[in-house]
Amino acid sequence: MEAINNANQFINNNKNRVGKRWYPAYHVAAPIGWINDPNGFCVYKGEYHLFYQYYPYAPEWGPMHWGHVKSGDLIHWTHLPVALAPTESYEKNGCFSGSAIEKDGKLYLLYTGHVGLFTDADKSYHCESQALAVSDDGITFTKYAGNPVITVPQLDGVTQKNFRDPKVWKHNDKYYCVIGSTENRTRGMLLLFESDDLEQWQFKNVMARGEGNMGTMWECPNFAEIDGHEAIIFSPQDVKPEGNKYLNVHQSVYMLGKTDYDAGVFEYQPFEMLDYGFDFYAPQVTQTSDGRCIMIAWLNTWWSEMPEKADHWCGMMTVPRELHIREGRVISQPARELQNLRKSETAYTDLKLDKATQLEGICGDVGEFEIAVDVTQSDSFALKFRVSNTEETVLSYDKATGIVTLNRDRSGVGKVGTREVVIPMRDTLKIRAYLDKSSLEFFINEGEYVMSTRVYPADNADGIVIVPDAVLTVKRVAFYKFS
Ligand code: FRU
C-alpha cells in the first residue's frame, strides 16, 4: 500500500504544476506524469474502467504503475487512485500491460510483471511473467499470493524476455488468455493459455505466428468479437514500410479469423492497419453490454518528441472507437456516445465553394467537425485545421489517385511529416474530425479509414479553412462545440 499511497500523494501534491496549453479537454490523460498503453479496459458493475501504463513521478517512461479512470458513459472520465505499483520481486521493474475481467462480482487484473536481469552479455535482458490482482470494489487491488500465475512455456525460440501483455476473456465456462511473444526475436507469435479459475493456467498452444513482413515481436494482443466475427488486434514491432503503410516505429493491426478452442489455434487472414496517422499504438478493446466492441489506443507512438513533457505530463488516449465489419474489413467509427459531447451546432448545407473559405462558426480547437462532399461534382480539395497566420494541419484529398494525405509540417512544435492512405472512390466523401488541444482524429467515410495525430500549435490556432482545387460541392459541413 505504501508505494500506492506515495504515488497518490505525489499526484495530489503536484498535479497543479501541469501546464494546460495542450492538455486534452475530453480525452483521457494522466493528472501528471507519463502514460503509455491503455490497460484493463472493461465493464465492471455497469461502469467502464480504463487503466493505463503510468509513471507519475516524471513525464518519462519509468517503473510502470497502473493509472485508473472510470466512466458511466464512455465520455466523462473520473480519475481514481493508482491501482498497481511495482512492489514485488516478480515485477521489480514494472507492472506492464494487461487486461481485466469480472468474476463473481470481483475485478481481476492480469498483467505482466517485468524484471530487469541485465547481464554483462545482454544489457537489456529481462524476465517477464504474468501476475494477478483482485478487487472487491474496483478501486483497491490486492496482488495474488501465488503470483506469478503464468510463466513462459517450454517452446523452441521462446524466452521469458519477450512474454507479455496478457488479454483475458471467457468462452463457454473457461477463461482464456493470449500473450504476446516472439520466436527467436525474428517473428511475432501469440501464446494461448486456459484456466478454470483465473489462478491455475495451462499452456494450450501457439495461437498464431507471423509469416513474412509481419513483425518480429507481437505486443498487446486483444481477442475481439466484432459484429459476430472474431478478430485479433495487436501491435507488431519492426514491420518494414510498404508504400504508404507501416511508416510509424511500430504498428497496430487487426486480423480477422476463427479460433479453434480445442486446438488452441486462431486461423487468421492477412493483417491490416487500424489507423493510418502518426500517433496510434497498443489499442485495447472491451465488449459492451449492447454487443459492441469498443477500442481505445495510446494517441502517441514510441520515440516521438512529445513536447507536452515541458508541461509535466505526457501521453493521452484516443477517443473510444466502435469497431464494425463492413465489406469484409474492420472499420473504426467514433463511439456513438461521443455525440453526447455536442453542446452547440453550426451547420451549412448545399454550398458551392471556389476559393479558400472560412465559414462563420466553423472553427475551434476543441470539438467535432464534419463534412460531406459530393465527389462526383467536385475536384480535389484540402481541409486545414488549427489554423493561425503561421500554423495549420492539412488533410487533403486527391481525386485522381484517391489519396488522402495528412500533413503536419506546419502544425506547430513537434515532429513534422506526412501520412497517406488510398481510399476507394465513393459518390460522397465524408470526413469527421475530433479536435482537442493537442490532437486530431480523422474518420474517413464513416470509419473506413482513420488517421490520428498529435499536434502542438499555439493557443490562437483555431481556424478551419476549406480549400477547393477548383469547385467543391459541399452537401453539408458542421462544427459542434463541446463547451
Ligand atoms: C507497448 C509496451 C508493452 C509493455 C508496455 C511497457 O507499448 O511495450 O508491450 O507491456 O509497453 O510499458
CSV table of C-alpha atoms and ligand atoms in Angstrom, one decimal:
chain,number,residue,atom,x,y,z
A,1,MET,CA,0.0,0.0,0.0
A,2,GLU,CA,2.9,2.3,0.8
A,3,ALA,CA,4.0,2.6,-2.9
A,4,ILE,CA,0.4,3.3,-4.0
A,5,ASN,CA,0.0,5.9,-1.2
A,6,ASN,CA,3.2,7.6,-2.2
A,7,ALA,CA,2.2,7.8,-5.8
A,8,ASN,CA,-1.3,9.1,-5.0
A,9,GLN,CA,0.2,11.7,-2.6
A,10,PHE,CA,2.7,12.8,-5.2
A,11,ILE,CA,-0.1,13.2,-7.8
A,12,ASN,CA,-2.2,15.3,-5.4
A,13,ASN,CA,0.6,17.5,-4.3
A,14,ASN,CA,1.9,18.1,-7.8
A,15,LYS,CA,-0.9,18.0,-10.3
A,16,ASN,CA,-1.3,21.7,-10.3
A,17,ARG,CA,2.1,22.0,-11.9
A,18,VAL,CA,0.7,20.6,-15.1
A,19,GLY,CA,0.6,23.2,-17.9
A,20,LYS,CA,-2.8,23.2,-19.7
A,21,ARG,CA,-2.0,24.7,-23.1
A,22,TRP,CA,-2.0,21.2,-24.8
A,23,TYR,CA,-3.9,19.2,-22.1
A,24,PRO,CA,-6.9,17.5,-23.6
A,25,ALA,CA,-10.4,18.8,-22.8
A,26,TYR,CA,-12.2,15.5,-23.2
A,27,HIS,CA,-9.7,12.7,-23.9
A,28,VAL,CA,-8.2,10.6,-21.1
A,29,ALA,CA,-4.7,11.8,-19.9
A,30,ALA,CA,-2.9,11.4,-16.6
A,31,PRO,CA,-3.2,14.1,-13.9
A,32,ILE,CA,0.6,14.4,-14.1
A,33,GLY,CA,3.5,12.3,-15.5
A,34,TRP,CA,3.8,9.8,-18.2
A,35,ILE,CA,1.3,7.4,-19.7
A,36,ASN,CA,1.5,4.8,-22.5
A,37,ASP,CA,-0.7,1.8,-23.3
A,38,PRO,CA,-4.3,1.6,-22.2
A,39,ASN,CA,-4.7,-1.4,-19.9
A,40,GLY,CA,-7.6,-3.4,-18.3
A,41,PHE,CA,-10.3,-1.8,-20.4
A,42,CYS,CA,-13.5,-3.4,-19.2
A,43,VAL,CA,-17.0,-3.1,-17.9
A,44,TYR,CA,-17.4,-3.7,-14.2
A,45,LYS,CA,-20.6,-3.3,-12.3
A,46,GLY,CA,-22.1,-1.3,-15.2
A,47,GLU,CA,-19.2,1.2,-15.5
A,48,TYR,CA,-16.3,1.4,-17.9
A,49,HIS,CA,-12.9,1.1,-16.3
A,50,LEU,CA,-9.8,2.0,-18.1
A,51,PHE,CA,-6.3,1.6,-16.6
A,52,TYR,CA,-3.0,2.7,-18.2
A,53,GLN,CA,0.7,2.3,-18.1
A,54,TYR,CA,1.7,5.1,-15.8
A,55,TYR,CA,4.8,6.7,-14.3
A,56,PRO,CA,3.5,9.5,-12.1
A,57,TYR,CA,6.8,10.9,-11.0
A,58,ALA,CA,8.1,12.4,-14.3
A,59,PRO,CA,6.9,12.9,-17.9
A,60,GLU,CA,9.2,10.0,-18.9
A,61,TRP,CA,8.7,6.2,-19.1
A,62,GLY,CA,9.8,4.7,-15.7
A,63,PRO,CA,8.9,1.8,-13.5
A,64,MET,CA,5.4,1.2,-14.6
A,65,HIS,CA,2.3,1.7,-12.4
A,66,TRP,CA,-1.3,1.3,-13.4
A,67,GLY,CA,-3.2,4.6,-13.5
A,68,HIS,CA,-7.0,4.3,-13.4
A,69,VAL,CA,-10.1,6.2,-14.7
A,70,LYS,CA,-13.7,5.1,-14.9
A,71,SER,CA,-16.8,6.4,-16.7
A,72,GLY,CA,-20.5,5.7,-16.8
A,73,ASP,CA,-20.9,6.9,-20.4
A,74,LEU,CA,-17.5,6.5,-22.1
A,75,ILE,CA,-17.0,10.2,-22.4
A,76,HIS,CA,-16.8,11.7,-18.9
A,77,TRP,CA,-14.0,10.1,-17.0
A,78,THR,CA,-13.2,10.3,-13.3
A,79,HIS,CA,-9.7,9.8,-12.0
A,80,LEU,CA,-9.3,7.1,-9.4
A,81,PRO,CA,-6.3,6.3,-7.2
A,82,VAL,CA,-3.3,4.5,-8.8
A,83,ALA,CA,-4.3,0.8,-9.0
A,84,LEU,CA,-0.9,-1.0,-9.1
A,85,ALA,CA,2.6,-0.1,-8.2
A,86,PRO,CA,5.6,-2.3,-8.7
A,87,THR,CA,6.4,-3.7,-5.3
A,88,GLU,CA,7.1,-7.4,-5.6
A,89,SER,CA,10.1,-9.3,-6.7
A,90,TYR,CA,8.4,-10.7,-9.9
A,91,GLU,CA,7.5,-7.1,-11.0
A,92,LYS,CA,10.5,-5.2,-9.7
A,93,ASN,CA,10.9,-3.1,-12.8
A,94,GLY,CA,7.3,-2.5,-13.6
A,95,CYS,CA,3.7,-3.7,-13.7
A,96,PHE,CA,3.5,-3.9,-17.5
A,97,SER,CA,0.4,-4.1,-19.7
A,98,GLY,CA,-2.5,-6.4,-19.2
A,99,SER,CA,-6.3,-6.8,-19.0
A,100,ALA,CA,-9.2,-7.1,-16.7
A,101,ILE,CA,-12.2,-9.3,-16.2
A,102,GLU,CA,-15.1,-9.5,-13.7
A,103,LYS,CA,-15.6,-12.8,-11.9
A,104,ASP,CA,-18.1,-13.4,-9.1
A,105,GLY,CA,-18.5,-9.7,-8.6
A,106,LYS,CA,-14.8,-9.1,-8.2
A,107,LEU,CA,-12.5,-7.3,-10.7
A,108,TYR,CA,-9.4,-9.3,-11.7
A,109,LEU,CA,-6.3,-7.7,-13.3
A,110,LEU,CA,-4.0,-10.0,-15.2
A,111,TYR,CA,-0.7,-8.1,-16.1
A,112,THR,CA,2.9,-8.6,-16.8
A,113,GLY,CA,5.5,-8.5,-14.1
A,114,HIS,CA,8.7,-7.1,-15.6
A,115,VAL,CA,12.1,-7.7,-14.0
A,116,GLY,CA,15.4,-6.5,-15.4
A,117,LEU,CA,18.2,-9.0,-15.1
A,118,PHE,CA,20.8,-7.1,-17.1
A,119,THR,CA,23.7,-9.5,-17.5
A,120,ASP,CA,27.2,-8.5,-18.9
A,121,ALA,CA,26.4,-10.3,-22.1
A,122,ASP,CA,23.0,-8.7,-22.5
A,123,LYS,CA,22.3,-5.3,-21.0
A,124,SER,CA,18.7,-5.5,-22.0
A,125,TYR,CA,18.0,-8.9,-20.6
A,126,HIS,CA,14.8,-9.2,-18.6
A,127,CYS,CA,12.3,-11.6,-17.3
A,128,GLU,CA,8.5,-11.4,-17.9
A,129,SER,CA,5.8,-13.4,-16.2
A,130,GLN,CA,2.0,-12.8,-15.6
A,131,ALA,CA,0.5,-11.8,-12.3
A,132,LEU,CA,-3.0,-11.4,-10.9
A,133,ALA,CA,-4.5,-8.8,-8.7
A,134,VAL,CA,-8.1,-8.7,-7.4
A,135,SER,CA,-10.5,-6.1,-6.1
A,136,ASP,CA,-13.9,-6.2,-4.4
A,137,ASP,CA,-14.7,-2.5,-5.2
A,138,GLY,CA,-12.9,-1.9,-8.5
A,139,ILE,CA,-10.6,0.6,-6.8
A,140,THR,CA,-8.2,-1.1,-4.4
A,141,PHE,CA,-6.4,-4.2,-5.7
A,142,THR,CA,-4.6,-7.0,-3.8
A,143,LYS,CA,-1.9,-9.0,-5.5
A,144,TYR,CA,-2.4,-12.7,-5.5
A,145,ALA,CA,-0.1,-14.6,-3.1
A,146,GLY,CA,0.6,-17.3,-5.7
A,147,ASN,CA,2.0,-14.8,-8.3
A,148,PRO,CA,3.3,-15.2,-10.9
A,149,VAL,CA,0.4,-17.3,-12.3
A,150,ILE,CA,1.8,-17.8,-15.7
A,151,THR,CA,5.5,-18.3,-16.6
A,152,VAL,CA,6.9,-18.9,-20.1
A,153,PRO,CA,6.2,-22.3,-21.6
A,154,GLN,CA,9.0,-24.5,-22.9
A,155,LEU,CA,8.9,-23.8,-26.6
A,156,ASP,CA,11.7,-23.6,-29.1
A,157,GLY,CA,12.8,-20.0,-29.6
A,158,VAL,CA,10.6,-18.6,-26.9
A,159,THR,CA,12.1,-17.0,-23.8
A,160,GLN,CA,10.9,-15.1,-20.7
A,161,LYS,CA,12.5,-12.0,-22.2
A,162,ASN,CA,9.5,-11.2,-24.5
A,163,PHE,CA,6.5,-12.7,-22.9
A,164,ARG,CA,3.9,-10.0,-22.1
A,165,ASP,CA,0.6,-8.2,-22.2
A,166,PRO,CA,-2.0,-10.9,-21.3
A,167,LYS,CA,-5.5,-10.4,-22.6
A,168,VAL,CA,-8.1,-12.5,-20.7
A,169,TRP,CA,-11.6,-13.4,-21.8
A,170,LYS,CA,-14.2,-16.0,-21.1
A,171,HIS,CA,-15.5,-18.6,-23.6
A,172,ASN,CA,-18.2,-21.1,-22.5
A,173,ASP,CA,-17.1,-22.0,-19.0
A,174,LYS,CA,-13.4,-21.4,-19.4
A,175,TYR,CA,-11.0,-18.4,-19.2
A,176,TYR,CA,-8.6,-17.9,-22.0
A,177,CYS,CA,-5.6,-15.6,-22.1
A,178,VAL,CA,-3.5,-14.7,-25.1
A,179,ILE,CA,0.1,-13.4,-24.5
A,180,GLY,CA,2.4,-11.5,-26.9
A,181,SER,CA,5.7,-13.1,-27.8
A,182,THR,CA,8.3,-13.9,-30.4
A,183,GLU,CA,10.1,-16.8,-31.9
A,184,ASN,CA,13.9,-16.1,-31.7
A,185,ARG,CA,13.1,-12.3,-32.0
A,186,THR,CA,12.5,-12.9,-35.7
A,187,ARG,CA,8.8,-13.5,-35.9
A,188,GLY,CA,5.9,-12.5,-33.8
A,189,MET,CA,3.7,-15.0,-32.1
A,190,LEU,CA,0.8,-15.3,-29.7
A,191,LEU,CA,0.6,-17.9,-27.0
A,192,LEU,CA,-2.8,-19.2,-25.7
A,193,PHE,CA,-3.4,-20.3,-22.1
A,194,GLU,CA,-6.5,-21.8,-20.5
A,195,SER,CA,-7.9,-21.7,-16.9
A,196,ASP,CA,-11.0,-22.7,-14.9
A,197,ASP,CA,-10.5,-20.1,-12.2
A,198,LEU,CA,-8.0,-17.4,-13.4
A,199,GLU,CA,-5.4,-18.7,-10.9
A,200,GLN,CA,-4.2,-22.0,-12.4
A,201,TRP,CA,-3.3,-21.7,-16.0
A,202,GLN,CA,-2.3,-24.3,-18.6
A,203,PHE,CA,-0.5,-23.5,-21.8
A,204,LYS,CA,-2.8,-24.5,-24.7
A,205,ASN,CA,-0.9,-23.8,-27.9
A,206,VAL,CA,0.8,-21.3,-30.2
A,207,MET,CA,-2.4,-19.4,-31.1
A,208,ALA,CA,-0.9,-17.6,-34.2
A,209,ARG,CA,2.6,-16.9,-35.6
A,210,GLY,CA,3.7,-14.4,-38.2
A,211,GLU,CA,4.9,-15.1,-41.7
A,212,GLY,CA,6.9,-12.7,-43.8
A,213,ASN,CA,6.7,-9.0,-43.1
A,214,MET,CA,4.5,-9.3,-40.0
A,215,GLY,CA,6.9,-8.1,-37.4
A,216,THR,CA,9.5,-9.6,-35.0
A,217,MET,CA,7.5,-9.3,-31.7
A,218,TRP,CA,3.8,-9.1,-31.2
A,219,GLU,CA,2.8,-6.8,-28.3
A,220,CYS,CA,-0.5,-6.1,-26.7
A,221,PRO,CA,-2.8,-8.8,-28.2
A,222,ASN,CA,-6.5,-8.5,-27.8
A,223,PHE,CA,-9.2,-11.0,-28.6
A,224,ALA,CA,-12.2,-9.2,-30.0
A,225,GLU,CA,-15.7,-10.1,-31.2
A,226,ILE,CA,-16.9,-7.6,-33.8
A,227,ASP,CA,-20.5,-8.0,-35.2
A,228,GLY,CA,-20.3,-11.7,-34.7
A,229,HIS,CA,-16.8,-12.1,-36.2
A,230,GLU,CA,-13.6,-12.9,-34.3
A,231,ALA,CA,-10.5,-10.7,-34.6
A,232,ILE,CA,-7.1,-10.5,-33.0
A,233,ILE,CA,-5.9,-6.9,-32.6
A,234,PHE,CA,-2.2,-6.5,-31.7
A,235,SER,CA,0.9,-4.3,-32.1
A,236,PRO,CA,3.7,-5.9,-34.1
A,237,GLN,CA,7.2,-4.4,-33.8
A,238,ASP,CA,9.6,-3.9,-36.7
A,239,VAL,CA,7.2,-4.4,-39.6
A,240,LYS,CA,9.0,-2.9,-42.6
A,241,PRO,CA,7.5,0.0,-44.6
A,242,GLU,CA,5.5,-1.0,-47.7
A,243,GLY,CA,4.4,2.1,-49.8
A,244,ASN,CA,2.3,4.3,-47.5
A,245,LYS,CA,1.9,1.5,-44.9
A,246,TYR,CA,3.8,0.8,-41.7
A,247,LEU,CA,5.6,4.1,-41.5
A,248,ASN,CA,5.4,4.6,-37.7
A,249,VAL,CA,8.1,3.0,-35.5
A,250,HIS,CA,5.7,0.2,-34.6
A,251,GLN,CA,2.2,-0.7,-35.9
A,252,SER,CA,-1.3,-1.6,-34.6
A,253,VAL,CA,-3.3,-4.1,-36.7
A,254,TYR,CA,-6.2,-6.5,-36.8
A,255,MET,CA,-6.6,-9.8,-38.4
A,256,LEU,CA,-10.0,-11.5,-38.8
A,257,GLY,CA,-10.2,-15.2,-38.3
A,258,LYS,CA,-11.6,-18.0,-36.3
A,259,THR,CA,-10.5,-19.6,-33.0
A,260,ASP,CA,-10.4,-23.4,-32.8
A,261,TYR,CA,-10.6,-23.7,-29.0
A,262,ASP,CA,-9.9,-27.4,-29.0
A,263,ALA,CA,-6.7,-27.0,-30.9
A,264,GLY,CA,-5.9,-23.6,-29.3
A,265,VAL,CA,-5.3,-22.0,-32.7
A,266,PHE,CA,-6.5,-18.9,-34.5
A,267,GLU,CA,-6.8,-19.3,-38.3
A,268,TYR,CA,-6.1,-15.8,-39.5
A,269,GLN,CA,-6.5,-13.7,-42.6
A,270,PRO,CA,-3.8,-11.1,-43.6
A,271,PHE,CA,-3.5,-8.2,-41.1
A,272,GLU,CA,-4.4,-4.6,-41.8
A,273,MET,CA,-3.6,-1.3,-40.1
A,274,LEU,CA,-6.2,0.2,-37.7
A,275,ASP,CA,-5.0,3.8,-38.2
A,276,TYR,CA,-3.0,5.5,-40.9
A,277,GLY,CA,-1.9,8.5,-38.9
A,278,PHE,CA,1.2,9.3,-36.9
A,279,ASP,CA,0.1,8.5,-33.4
A,280,PHE,CA,-1.7,5.3,-32.5
A,281,TYR,CA,-0.4,2.4,-30.6
A,282,ALA,CA,-1.3,-0.5,-28.3
A,283,PRO,CA,-5.1,-0.4,-28.7
A,284,GLN,CA,-7.3,-2.3,-26.2
A,285,VAL,CA,-10.9,-3.4,-26.7
A,286,THR,CA,-13.8,-4.2,-24.5
A,287,GLN,CA,-17.2,-5.6,-25.3
A,288,THR,CA,-20.2,-3.5,-24.2
A,289,SER,CA,-23.5,-4.9,-22.8
A,290,ASP,CA,-25.2,-3.9,-26.0
A,291,GLY,CA,-22.8,-6.1,-28.0
A,292,ARG,CA,-20.4,-3.6,-29.4
A,293,CYS,CA,-16.6,-3.8,-29.4
A,294,ILE,CA,-15.0,-0.5,-28.3
A,295,MET,CA,-11.4,0.3,-28.8
A,296,ILE,CA,-9.1,2.9,-27.1
A,297,ALA,CA,-5.5,3.3,-28.0
A,298,TRP,CA,-2.5,5.4,-26.9
A,299,LEU,CA,-2.5,8.5,-29.0
A,300,ASN,CA,1.2,8.5,-29.3
A,301,THR,CA,4.0,6.3,-30.6
A,302,TRP,CA,7.3,5.3,-29.1
A,303,TRP,CA,10.2,7.6,-29.5
A,304,SER,CA,8.2,10.6,-30.7
A,305,GLU,CA,9.1,14.0,-29.4
A,306,MET,CA,6.1,14.6,-27.1
A,307,PRO,CA,6.5,18.4,-26.5
A,308,GLU,CA,4.0,18.3,-23.6
A,309,LYS,CA,6.8,16.9,-21.4
A,310,ALA,CA,7.7,20.5,-20.8
A,311,ASP,CA,4.3,20.9,-19.1
A,312,HIS,CA,4.9,17.9,-16.7
A,313,TRP,CA,2.5,15.5,-18.5
A,314,CYS,CA,3.0,13.1,-21.4
A,315,GLY,CA,0.6,11.0,-23.4
A,316,MET,CA,-3.1,10.6,-23.9
A,317,MET,CA,-5.7,8.2,-25.2
A,318,THR,CA,-7.7,8.2,-28.4
A,319,VAL,CA,-11.5,8.8,-28.3
A,320,PRO,CA,-13.3,5.5,-27.9
A,321,ARG,CA,-14.0,3.9,-31.3
A,322,GLU,CA,-16.5,1.3,-32.0
A,323,LEU,CA,-15.5,-1.5,-34.4
A,324,HIS,CA,-17.7,-2.9,-37.0
A,325,ILE,CA,-17.4,-5.1,-40.1
A,326,ARG,CA,-18.1,-3.6,-43.5
A,327,GLU,CA,-17.3,-5.3,-46.8
A,328,GLY,CA,-15.1,-7.8,-45.0
A,329,ARG,CA,-13.0,-5.2,-43.2
A,330,VAL,CA,-12.9,-3.8,-39.7
A,331,ILE,CA,-14.0,-0.2,-39.7
A,332,SER,CA,-13.5,2.2,-36.7
A,333,GLN,CA,-16.2,4.7,-36.0
A,334,PRO,CA,-16.2,7.2,-33.2
A,335,ALA,CA,-18.2,5.6,-30.4
A,336,ARG,CA,-21.8,6.9,-30.7
A,337,GLU,CA,-21.7,8.1,-27.1
A,338,LEU,CA,-19.3,10.9,-28.3
A,339,GLN,CA,-22.4,12.7,-29.8
A,340,ASN,CA,-23.4,13.5,-26.2
A,341,LEU,CA,-20.4,15.8,-26.0
A,342,ARG,CA,-22.0,18.2,-28.5
A,343,LYS,CA,-23.2,21.4,-26.9
A,344,SER,CA,-23.9,23.5,-29.9
A,345,GLU,CA,-24.0,23.1,-33.7
A,346,THR,CA,-23.3,25.4,-36.6
A,347,ALA,CA,-24.1,23.8,-40.0
A,348,TYR,CA,-24.3,24.8,-43.6
A,349,THR,CA,-25.8,22.7,-46.4
A,350,ASP,CA,-25.5,22.7,-50.2
A,351,LEU,CA,-22.5,25.0,-50.7
A,352,LYS,CA,-20.5,25.6,-53.9
A,353,LEU,CA,-17.0,26.8,-52.9
A,354,ASP,CA,-14.5,28.0,-55.4
A,355,LYS,CA,-11.9,29.6,-53.2
A,356,ALA,CA,-10.3,29.1,-49.7
A,357,THR,CA,-13.2,29.6,-47.3
A,358,GLN,CA,-13.6,30.1,-43.6
A,359,LEU,CA,-17.3,29.8,-42.6
A,360,GLU,CA,-18.6,31.6,-39.6
A,361,GLY,CA,-18.9,29.3,-36.6
A,362,ILE,CA,-16.9,26.5,-38.3
A,363,CYS,CA,-13.8,27.0,-36.1
A,364,GLY,CA,-12.3,25.9,-32.8
A,365,ASP,CA,-9.6,24.0,-31.1
A,366,VAL,CA,-11.9,21.6,-29.2
A,367,GLY,CA,-14.9,20.0,-30.8
A,368,GLU,CA,-16.1,17.9,-33.7
A,369,PHE,CA,-16.1,18.8,-37.4
A,370,GLU,CA,-17.9,17.0,-40.2
A,371,ILE,CA,-18.1,17.5,-43.9
A,372,ALA,CA,-19.8,15.6,-46.7
A,373,VAL,CA,-18.5,16.4,-50.2
A,374,ASP,CA,-20.3,15.4,-53.4
A,375,VAL,CA,-17.2,13.9,-55.1
A,376,THR,CA,-19.0,13.4,-58.4
A,377,GLN,CA,-19.4,17.2,-58.7
A,378,SER,CA,-16.0,18.2,-57.1
A,379,ASP,CA,-12.3,18.3,-57.7
A,380,SER,CA,-9.5,17.7,-55.2
A,381,PHE,CA,-9.6,19.8,-52.0
A,382,ALA,CA,-7.9,20.3,-48.7
A,383,LEU,CA,-9.1,20.9,-45.2
A,384,LYS,CA,-7.0,23.0,-42.8
A,385,PHE,CA,-7.3,22.7,-39.0
A,386,ARG,CA,-5.8,24.5,-36.1
A,387,VAL,CA,-5.0,27.4,-38.5
A,388,SER,CA,-3.3,30.7,-37.5
A,389,ASN,CA,-1.2,33.0,-39.5
A,390,THR,CA,1.8,30.6,-39.3
A,391,GLU,CA,0.3,27.2,-38.4
A,392,GLU,CA,-2.0,24.7,-40.0
A,393,THR,CA,-2.5,20.9,-40.1
A,394,VAL,CA,-3.8,19.8,-43.5
A,395,LEU,CA,-5.9,16.9,-44.6
A,396,SER,CA,-6.1,16.8,-48.4
A,397,TYR,CA,-7.9,14.6,-50.9
A,398,ASP,CA,-6.6,13.9,-54.4
A,399,LYS,CA,-9.4,12.8,-56.6
A,400,ALA,CA,-7.3,11.3,-59.4
A,401,THR,CA,-5.4,8.9,-57.1
A,402,GLY,CA,-7.9,8.6,-54.2
A,403,ILE,CA,-5.1,9.5,-51.8
A,404,VAL,CA,-5.9,11.3,-48.6
A,405,THR,CA,-2.8,13.0,-47.1
A,406,LEU,CA,-2.3,14.2,-43.6
A,407,ASN,CA,0.4,16.9,-43.4
A,408,ARG,CA,1.8,18.2,-40.1
A,409,ASP,CA,4.7,20.2,-41.5
A,410,ARG,CA,3.2,23.4,-40.1
A,411,SER,CA,1.3,22.1,-37.1
A,412,GLY,CA,3.4,23.9,-34.5
A,413,VAL,CA,6.2,22.4,-32.5
A,414,GLY,CA,7.0,18.7,-32.6
A,415,LYS,CA,7.7,16.2,-35.4
A,416,VAL,CA,6.7,17.0,-39.0
A,417,GLY,CA,5.9,14.8,-42.0
A,418,THR,CA,3.0,13.3,-43.9
A,419,ARG,CA,1.0,10.1,-43.9
A,420,GLU,CA,-1.2,8.9,-46.7
A,421,VAL,CA,-4.0,6.4,-47.3
A,422,VAL,CA,-5.7,5.4,-50.6
A,423,ILE,CA,-9.4,5.3,-50.2
A,424,PRO,CA,-12.0,3.8,-52.6
A,425,MET,CA,-14.0,6.1,-54.7
A,426,ARG,CA,-17.5,6.8,-53.4
A,427,ASP,CA,-20.0,9.4,-54.6
A,428,THR,CA,-19.8,11.2,-51.3
A,429,LEU,CA,-16.7,11.7,-49.3
A,430,LYS,CA,-17.4,12.1,-45.6
A,431,ILE,CA,-14.8,13.3,-43.0
A,432,ARG,CA,-15.5,13.6,-39.3
A,433,ALA,CA,-12.7,15.1,-37.2
A,434,TYR,CA,-12.3,15.2,-33.4
A,435,LEU,CA,-10.3,18.2,-32.3
A,436,ASP,CA,-8.7,18.5,-28.9
A,437,LYS,CA,-6.0,20.8,-27.5
A,438,SER,CA,-3.1,18.7,-29.0
A,439,SER,CA,-4.8,16.0,-31.1
A,440,LEU,CA,-6.7,15.5,-34.3
A,441,GLU,CA,-8.5,12.3,-35.2
A,442,PHE,CA,-9.9,12.0,-38.7
A,443,PHE,CA,-12.6,9.4,-39.6
A,444,ILE,CA,-12.9,9.0,-43.3
A,445,ASN,CA,-16.1,7.6,-44.9
A,446,GLU,CA,-17.6,6.6,-41.6
A,447,GLY,CA,-14.6,4.8,-40.2
A,448,GLU,CA,-13.4,3.1,-43.4
A,449,TYR,CA,-10.0,4.6,-42.7
A,450,VAL,CA,-8.8,6.6,-39.7
A,451,MET,CA,-5.8,9.0,-39.3
A,452,SER,CA,-4.8,10.2,-35.9
A,453,THR,CA,-2.1,12.6,-34.9
A,454,ARG,CA,-0.8,14.8,-32.1
A,455,VAL,CA,-0.3,18.5,-32.9
A,456,TYR,CA,1.2,21.2,-30.8
A,457,PRO,CA,0.0,24.6,-32.2
A,458,ALA,CA,-0.3,27.9,-30.4
A,459,ASP,CA,-3.4,28.7,-28.4
A,460,ASN,CA,-4.8,31.1,-31.0
A,461,ALA,CA,-4.6,28.5,-33.8
A,462,ASP,CA,-8.3,27.6,-34.0
A,463,GLY,CA,-9.2,28.4,-37.6
A,464,ILE,CA,-10.7,25.9,-40.1
A,465,VAL,CA,-10.3,26.6,-43.8
A,466,ILE,CA,-11.8,24.7,-46.7
A,467,VAL,CA,-9.6,24.9,-49.8
A,468,PRO,CA,-11.0,23.7,-53.1
A,469,ASP,CA,-8.8,23.0,-56.1
A,470,ALA,CA,-11.5,24.2,-58.4
A,471,VAL,CA,-15.1,23.9,-57.4
A,472,LEU,CA,-16.2,22.0,-54.4
A,473,THR,CA,-19.8,20.8,-53.8
A,474,VAL,CA,-20.4,20.5,-50.1
A,475,LYS,CA,-23.6,18.7,-49.1
A,476,ARG,CA,-23.1,19.6,-45.5
A,477,VAL,CA,-20.5,21.0,-43.2
A,478,ALA,CA,-20.8,21.4,-39.5
A,479,PHE,CA,-18.9,22.1,-36.3
A,480,TYR,CA,-20.1,21.0,-32.9
A,481,LYS,CA,-18.7,22.8,-29.8
A,482,PHE,CA,-18.2,20.8,-26.7
A,483,SER,CA,-18.4,23.6,-24.2
B,1,FRU,C1,3.8,-1.5,-25.5
B,1,FRU,C2,4.6,-2.0,-24.3
B,1,FRU,C3,4.1,-3.3,-23.8
B,1,FRU,C4,4.6,-3.2,-22.4
B,1,FRU,C5,4.5,-1.8,-22.0
B,1,FRU,C6,5.5,-1.3,-21.1
B,1,FRU,O1,3.8,-0.1,-25.7
B,1,FRU,O2,6.0,-2.1,-24.7
B,1,FRU,O3,4.5,-4.4,-24.5
B,1,FRU,O4,3.8,-4.1,-21.6
B,1,FRU,O5,4.5,-1.1,-23.2
B,1,FRU,O6,5.2,0.0,-20.6
